[in-house]
Amino acid sequence: MEIKEKIIRDLDRIINEYVNEEFVPGLSVGVVYDNEIIYIKGFGVKNVDTKEPVDENSLFHMASVSKTFVATGIMQLVEQGKIRLDECVIEYLPYFKLKDDRYKNITIRQLLSHISGMPDEDDYEWDKPQYDEEALERYVRSINEKELMWEPGEKFAYSNISYEILGNVIEKVSGMSFEKCMKENILNVVQMKESNFLKPLVSKELLTSPHVLDIENVYGAVVSEIFPYNRAHGPSSTLCSNAVEMCNYAIANMNEGRFGGEKILEPNSYSELWGEYASTDWGGYTSEIGLAWFLGEYKGNKVRSHSGMDTGFRSNLIILPERGIAVVVMINSDYIGTKILCTSILDILLGEEVEYIRKSLASHIVRTMFSNNIEIALQEYNKIKQGSIEKYLVYEEEFNAIAYNLLERKRINEAIEVLKLSIQIFPESANLYDSLGEMYLLQDNKELALEKYKKSVDLNPNNIEGKKIIDELSN
């Protein structure tokens, strides 16, 4: 059997297994091998109510994968001599202003690599979307009361706000709207004809629906009342695309900007895009940050990647440029982790035998809790731990993600229950205690919040933010 035929057979087997095990509403997967697309398939449905099937042309909200396109757009303007990476942002946006004067020193490069000290956004107002062309500039002007977390350039902290600012820079320098600039200079060039940052121009027939966790229906999927779109947050989040077209984009990046007879960038721009600017402390193939792209290794292979998650959607773009390999995964739900699927696909592409796809421990245990109670969920965990733990991905961040997913939907009591359960499984996790402290603080339960923050700081003395909150709660 030829290598590609075996890869396709193995991919079909594990992806179908994943869809069945994880209660996925809809999924689309694109795979590039030896610089060619060898696998594009849709699974499940666009909408659990209408049951219309997903296919290779179905469009998904790509969330933060959008940021890599922003970096490409900036580098195009750098190549044209219209932007300098180490120039201060205020040279391009004179109205950009924050509460403290340090903002004047923030550079384009620092925004791109998340080392500007900018905080993150708390509320994207997906429930109050703006559609007019002035929305992005209006947002950038509105952040003038925000403060930097530390000196620009000091260290990494992921910031969606940074990318709204960068999108606004693209508008001012290019002389066209952010979305038009992306469409004309990147999407059209690599034959991403159906893809668009501007949702009103996206095909309604091809677009999938977002799904969120349905607690009442025993941890199933329900169509979200809110679609994650707001033109004020276009640069950080709003690209809609499909597996075929995202594979085109992956191939262009693997070939240093070239796709067919066209190009989106010159080869030397990739030394900037894929240079290492700071450590993320995230490990794996996201251990360092470039310009938008996360950098790292997987089993000895260099990886360039970005993932995304917004209300009702998750996405992943993973490139192994030296191997001619790329993986695109899109899911129209936000409560299902994609790491298990992505690593299994990579293993198959790297020639390993994958007997079965590991299940998400978090998904299985939380589903058990909501179907029964926390005690039965813990009994199930102990049973798995003693007999079949190797068949599960034991990943505390998945528990955390489920909790914050519930919080976003104003289900704070359920979010707290998830964290209480997860702490019994990961008793040494400073991050989970920190999250639980935050949840109690949101409930104005200062006594329990203080207790959990203290435990978090005991476990991780470097939790500076936790120490600040402890001081505030103790006074």
Coordinates of N, CA and C in Angstrom, one line a residue, residues 92 102 196 208 247 254 271 315 401 410 425 445:
Y92 N 2.0 55.9 13.2 CA 1.0 55.5 12.3 C -0.4 55.8 12.7
R102 N 3.8 55.2 28.9 CA 4.7 54.2 28.3 C 4.2 53.7 27.0
N196 N -13.5 35.3 4.0 CA -13.6 36.7 4.2 C -13.6 37.1 5.7
T208 N -21.1 27.5 8.7 CA -21.6 26.6 9.8 C -22.1 27.5 11.0
C247 N -5.8 25.3 3.5 CA -4.6 24.5 3.1 C -3.8 25.3 2.0
M254 N 4.4 27.6 3.7 CA 5.5 26.6 3.7 C 6.5 26.9 2.5
S271 N 12.1 35.3 7.9 CA 13.0 35.4 9.0 C 12.5 36.3 10.1
S315 N -10.4 26.3 16.3 CA -9.7 26.1 15.0 C -8.2 25.9 15.3
A401 N -10.6 25.2 30.5 CA -11.3 25.8 29.3 C -12.8 25.6 29.4
K410 N -22.4 32.7 31.4 CA -23.1 33.1 32.7 C -23.6 31.9 33.5
I425 N -8.6 16.2 41.0 CA -7.8 15.4 40.1 C -6.4 15.9 39.9
N445 N -17.7 36.3 46.8 CA -17.5 35.5 47.9 C -16.0 35.6 48.3

